[in-house]
């Protein structure tokens, strides 16, 4: 059997080992209840504690107060692409979108399908999404502004979030959820598929400012209605109980690391040493502009596609897995989420340097 590898997959992705070990230890008999969390009623007292603790920990990591609701939803971030316009669009006030890649496009496509009024106010498609647009204006008469905080495929990330005044800022944080400190008060809604930085696939975290819940009308399908999920503590229907349990433990893991500032410091260090390696080489070429680089998904190219294939194959042999770039763009992508230890990035760097000297 293979030993545990360094997992650079973009998602589902690496999780903290201590969380997996705890889940394993508790799998058959959850804290003495005599049954597994997988077998337990979502209406039981025990699960009530699990979900309340998970909500508390999500809030605690980022100092989020009672003016926001934390919800655990299903359907991935993709379901939120539809939920956002359904819950937040106001007739006569266009929804604004900034297009920074494939996931932004998918979010925009759902707004279009739902026939809501929308405008794309900026895009980086002109140079194949290698930067985050800086100049755009936000009309006061808008329902919300939607951005993709981190572009998993293109390796770009918003460095500073835009000031939107009274217009709710909505961010898809799927691939950089809780990778660094941010001020929740800048946002109306943030959402994230958990499978990159927060837990397993099949669970989505949404954090919604409570005053916006008034926009959720009764004619929205219940499964996508924020007001219903907020009022019923994510228990309107059967939730992903196991996923919620894992997300709670991942949040507690962040707190145990020393909190979000410590995790951010480590993330920046990992990204810095990896980008330094790329920048100081003639062999590896970064794809994202320097001022827009992601600290979560580091994308780069080798001199040709044959070498990229060889790189991925030899890296896998060396227990460094998941480095192939997204099929739509090719190249190499190292996803270095919170749970990737510094030693994983250091091992990758050593491998890259050896590969360069053997192949250039
Ligand atoms: C930024 C971003 N948004 C949305 C999605 C889609 O998420 P899901 O598969 O959970 O629907 C992804 C998936 O990789 C993503 O990276």
XYZ file of C-alpha atoms and ligand atoms in Angstrom:
376
model
C 0.000 0.000 0.000
C 1.153 3.511 -0.877
C 2.183 5.793 1.971
C 0.278 9.093 2.249
C 1.321 11.423 -0.548
C 1.576 15.205 -0.807
C -1.763 15.984 -2.432
C -1.815 19.051 -4.683
C -5.274 18.344 -6.094
C -7.513 21.393 -6.662
C -10.513 19.825 -4.970
C -11.513 17.548 -3.403
C -8.211 18.336 -1.810
C -5.873 17.613 1.043
C -7.353 17.776 4.553
C -5.531 18.117 7.875
C -4.270 14.668 8.874
C -5.348 15.143 12.492
C -8.930 15.748 11.313
C -8.921 12.553 9.247
C -7.455 10.619 12.171
C -10.105 11.917 14.555
C -12.875 11.071 12.063
C -11.442 7.569 11.759
C -11.264 7.145 15.522
C -14.878 8.287 15.934
C -16.372 6.657 12.851
C -17.926 3.561 14.418
C -18.971 4.985 17.741
C -19.356 8.743 17.898
C -18.197 9.957 21.316
C -19.762 7.014 23.134
C -23.221 7.276 21.553
C -22.880 3.730 20.174
C -23.464 4.731 16.550
C -21.685 6.499 13.737
C -22.240 10.101 12.758
C -23.165 8.545 9.394
C -26.057 6.694 11.019
C -27.353 9.362 13.340
C -30.552 11.414 13.022
C -29.965 14.982 11.958
C -32.654 15.872 14.525
C -30.812 14.181 17.411
C -29.425 16.090 20.357
C -25.931 14.899 19.514
C -26.093 16.194 15.965
C -27.594 19.439 17.178
C -24.383 19.948 19.151
C -22.261 19.022 16.107
C -23.943 21.590 13.857
C -24.051 24.338 16.502
C -20.357 23.830 17.217
C -19.562 23.950 13.493
C -21.459 27.253 13.086
C -19.748 28.670 16.173
C -16.312 27.685 14.891
C -16.936 29.093 11.375
C -17.851 32.396 13.041
C -15.033 32.310 15.572
C -12.237 31.849 13.026
C -13.167 35.083 11.204
C -14.761 37.045 14.107
C -18.227 36.990 12.540
C -21.011 38.377 14.711
C -24.745 37.723 14.980
C -25.580 40.022 12.058
C -24.586 37.167 9.723
C -26.041 33.670 9.317
C -23.847 30.681 8.574
C -25.540 27.996 6.498
C -24.533 24.544 5.332
C -26.058 23.838 1.954
C -25.906 21.235 -0.793
C -25.453 21.319 -4.557
C -21.911 22.698 -4.443
C -20.922 26.240 -5.301
C -22.707 25.621 -8.602
C -26.110 25.646 -6.873
C -25.140 29.029 -5.396
C -24.642 30.433 -8.905
C -28.445 30.165 -9.179
C -29.226 30.864 -5.515
C -27.492 34.257 -5.611
C -29.689 35.856 -8.304
C -32.796 34.088 -7.000
C -32.311 35.442 -3.480
C -30.701 38.803 -4.107
C -31.822 40.249 -7.444
C -34.213 43.176 -7.210
C -36.380 44.085 -10.188
C -35.129 47.255 -11.893
C -31.673 47.009 -10.302
C -29.245 45.024 -12.463
C -26.950 42.495 -10.823
C -23.280 43.246 -11.514
C -20.665 40.626 -12.306
C -16.901 40.709 -12.800
C -15.680 37.967 -15.091
C -12.321 36.574 -13.975
C -12.541 33.057 -15.376
C -14.526 29.896 -15.980
C -16.300 29.933 -12.619
C -17.347 33.569 -12.993
C -18.710 32.694 -16.424
C -20.732 29.863 -14.962
C -22.144 32.194 -12.303
C -23.084 34.716 -15.012
C -24.664 31.964 -17.137
C -27.066 31.073 -14.309
C -28.152 34.702 -13.900
C -28.801 34.784 -17.643
C -30.848 31.570 -17.555
C -32.982 32.987 -14.777
C -33.706 36.016 -16.932
C -32.563 38.503 -14.345
C -31.169 41.866 -15.382
C -27.390 41.754 -15.139
C -24.283 43.548 -16.390
C -20.698 42.338 -16.652
C -18.798 45.462 -15.572
C -15.246 44.135 -16.034
C -13.505 41.092 -17.460
C -9.982 39.765 -17.883
C -10.923 37.487 -20.762
C -8.884 39.658 -23.164
C -5.654 38.064 -21.908
C -7.043 34.656 -20.970
C -7.793 35.656 -17.376
C -4.235 36.227 -16.180
C -5.155 39.212 -13.995
C -7.844 40.700 -11.764
C -9.412 43.849 -13.271
C -8.777 47.022 -11.312
C -10.869 49.621 -13.052
C -14.629 49.439 -13.101
C -17.425 51.515 -11.708
C -20.251 50.313 -9.571
C -23.633 51.858 -10.298
C -25.588 52.747 -7.149
C -28.705 51.297 -8.729
C -27.578 47.650 -8.612
C -28.785 44.560 -6.770
C -25.317 43.262 -5.888
C -21.784 42.804 -7.229
C -20.589 39.220 -7.701
C -16.886 38.352 -7.822
C -14.901 35.118 -7.814
C -12.422 35.654 -5.017
C -9.924 33.098 -6.306
C -9.778 31.677 -9.805
C -8.871 28.057 -9.254
C -8.128 27.340 -12.914
C -6.154 30.480 -13.802
C -4.255 30.952 -10.519
C -5.421 34.515 -9.866
C -6.878 35.964 -6.682
C -8.345 39.295 -5.599
C -5.654 40.965 -3.470
C -7.972 43.696 -2.116
C -11.701 43.366 -2.322
C -13.569 46.225 -4.013
C -15.438 48.801 -1.963
C -19.056 48.572 -2.998
C -20.671 51.040 -0.594
C -24.317 50.097 -0.140
C -24.286 47.482 -2.878
C -23.880 44.003 -1.340
C -20.616 42.385 -2.363
C -21.042 38.671 -3.091
C -17.978 36.460 -3.342
C -17.487 32.911 -4.519
C -14.675 31.937 -2.141
C -14.697 28.259 -3.037
C -10.968 27.984 -3.577
C -9.721 30.491 -1.021
C -12.216 30.194 1.796
C -10.482 31.075 5.071
C -6.984 31.138 3.570
C -6.374 34.659 4.946
C -8.050 37.239 7.131
C -10.793 39.366 5.613
C -13.360 41.746 7.004
C -16.766 40.080 6.759
C -18.455 43.487 6.977
C -17.357 44.203 3.411
C -19.584 41.369 2.194
C -23.276 40.730 1.774
C -22.759 37.042 1.015
C -19.810 34.725 0.747
C -20.109 31.125 -0.300
C -17.745 28.242 -0.879
C -17.879 24.629 -1.891
C -16.098 23.047 1.074
C -14.014 20.547 -0.861
C -10.920 22.727 -1.218
C -10.182 24.488 2.015
C -12.887 23.517 4.466
C -13.923 19.883 4.271
C -15.286 17.186 1.973
C -17.257 17.554 -1.267
C -21.033 17.719 -1.005
C -21.277 20.583 1.417
C -21.315 24.311 0.728
C -20.868 27.029 3.299
C -22.797 30.274 2.817
C -22.445 33.272 5.110
C -25.248 35.760 4.536
C -25.828 39.182 6.098
C -29.149 38.911 7.887
C -30.803 42.016 6.443
C -30.452 40.486 2.964
C -32.651 37.559 3.973
C -35.621 39.868 3.476
C -34.953 39.683 -0.249
C -35.643 35.907 -0.332
C -39.207 35.625 -1.566
C -41.510 32.646 -1.074
C -41.506 31.719 -4.758
C -37.823 30.672 -4.691
C -37.380 26.855 -4.652
C -37.069 25.966 -0.956
C -33.755 24.212 -1.432
C -32.171 27.478 -2.642
C -33.977 29.855 -0.291
C -31.538 31.493 2.152
C -34.288 32.657 4.487
C -35.632 29.147 4.975
C -32.162 27.714 5.616
C -31.232 30.522 8.005
C -34.481 30.184 9.958
C -34.162 26.413 10.167
C -30.477 26.327 11.061
C -29.612 24.469 7.804
C -32.013 21.678 8.799
C -34.910 22.307 6.427
C -34.075 18.977 4.803
C -31.545 16.291 5.660
C -28.146 17.948 5.484
C -24.745 16.459 4.747
C -24.256 15.529 8.412
C -20.828 13.994 7.956
C -19.660 17.005 5.940
C -20.800 19.428 8.633
C -18.943 17.387 11.253
C -15.732 17.512 9.192
C -16.064 21.261 8.437
C -16.430 21.896 12.184
C -13.240 19.951 12.857
C -11.350 21.768 10.082
C -12.381 25.105 11.614
C -11.170 23.901 15.017
C -7.918 22.823 13.361
C -7.435 26.421 12.115
C -7.998 27.685 15.654
C -5.482 25.149 16.978
C -2.878 26.305 14.442
C -3.041 29.703 16.137
C -6.011 31.080 14.211
C -6.496 32.602 10.788
C -3.527 34.992 11.029
C -1.141 32.117 11.628
C -2.670 30.092 8.794
C -2.384 33.131 6.503
C 1.275 33.564 7.444
C 2.037 29.942 6.566
C 0.039 30.177 3.316
C 1.986 33.274 2.263
C 5.275 31.599 3.048
C 4.367 28.520 0.963
C 3.279 30.692 -1.981
C 6.353 32.898 -1.713
C 8.892 30.074 -1.828
C 7.083 28.431 -4.728
C 6.758 31.636 -6.790
C 10.415 32.465 -6.029
C 11.415 29.109 -7.480
C 9.380 29.765 -10.626
C 10.566 33.372 -11.010
C 14.223 32.504 -10.605
C 14.089 29.859 -13.342
C 14.103 30.141 -17.140
C 12.475 26.723 -17.356
C 9.248 27.361 -15.425
C 6.987 30.213 -16.581
C 4.254 31.637 -14.349
C 0.861 32.193 -16.003
C -0.711 34.792 -13.684
C 0.376 38.428 -13.523
C 2.451 39.194 -10.429
C -0.083 41.604 -8.962
C -2.916 39.073 -9.226
C -1.270 35.851 -8.105
C -3.148 33.339 -6.006
C -1.652 32.025 -2.799
C -3.838 28.911 -3.172
C -3.456 27.735 -6.785
C -0.025 28.312 -8.310
C -0.120 27.849 -12.096
C 2.875 27.594 -14.419
C 4.089 26.176 -17.692
C 7.133 24.179 -18.783
C 8.875 24.679 -22.160
C 6.496 22.249 -23.933
C 3.565 19.927 -23.334
C 5.646 16.756 -23.519
C 7.789 18.013 -20.663
C 4.629 18.922 -18.728
C 3.343 15.357 -19.116
C 6.697 13.983 -17.988
C 6.746 16.391 -15.035
C 3.313 15.250 -13.842
C 4.173 11.569 -14.299
C 7.512 11.780 -12.477
C 6.036 13.935 -9.715
C 3.332 11.313 -9.154
C 6.053 8.633 -8.910
C 7.692 10.823 -6.268
C 4.422 10.948 -4.265
C 3.576 14.512 -5.340
C 0.103 14.083 -6.838
C -2.587 16.245 -8.465
C -0.272 18.686 -10.280
C -1.858 18.564 -13.730
C -3.374 21.888 -14.791
C -7.100 22.117 -15.516
C -8.008 20.364 -18.772
C -9.218 23.661 -20.286
C -5.844 25.414 -19.910
C -3.184 22.699 -19.564
C 0.114 23.372 -17.821
C 0.827 22.700 -14.160
C -1.149 23.754 -11.117
C -0.033 23.257 -7.531
C -2.972 23.737 -5.187
C -1.487 24.600 -1.827
C -4.523 24.923 0.398
C -4.423 25.434 4.173
C -3.800 21.776 4.942
C -0.734 21.504 2.674
C 2.264 21.607 5.022
C 5.328 23.757 4.245
C 7.266 20.493 3.923
C 4.991 19.496 1.006
C 5.853 22.680 -0.886
C 9.545 22.294 -0.034
C 9.497 18.738 -1.373
C 7.825 19.987 -4.562
C 10.474 22.700 -4.953
C 13.311 20.169 -4.609
C 11.591 17.988 -7.208
C 11.175 20.979 -9.576
C 14.842 21.936 -9.308
C 15.968 18.345 -9.988
C 13.551 18.073 -12.909
C 14.830 21.334 -14.373
C 18.466 20.293 -14.167
C 17.745 16.909 -15.786
C 15.589 18.278 -18.592
C 16.914 21.669 -19.635
C -13.998 29.111 -7.676
C -14.924 27.957 -7.897
N -16.243 28.187 -7.929
C -17.117 27.179 -8.111
C -16.703 25.886 -8.286
C -17.712 24.799 -8.499
O -17.892 24.154 -7.294
P -18.816 22.881 -7.105
O -18.171 21.769 -7.853
O -18.794 22.715 -5.617
O -20.167 23.199 -7.624
C -15.334 25.590 -8.236
C -14.866 24.202 -8.392
O -13.737 23.888 -8.593
C -14.430 26.659 -8.048
O -13.119 26.431 -8.009
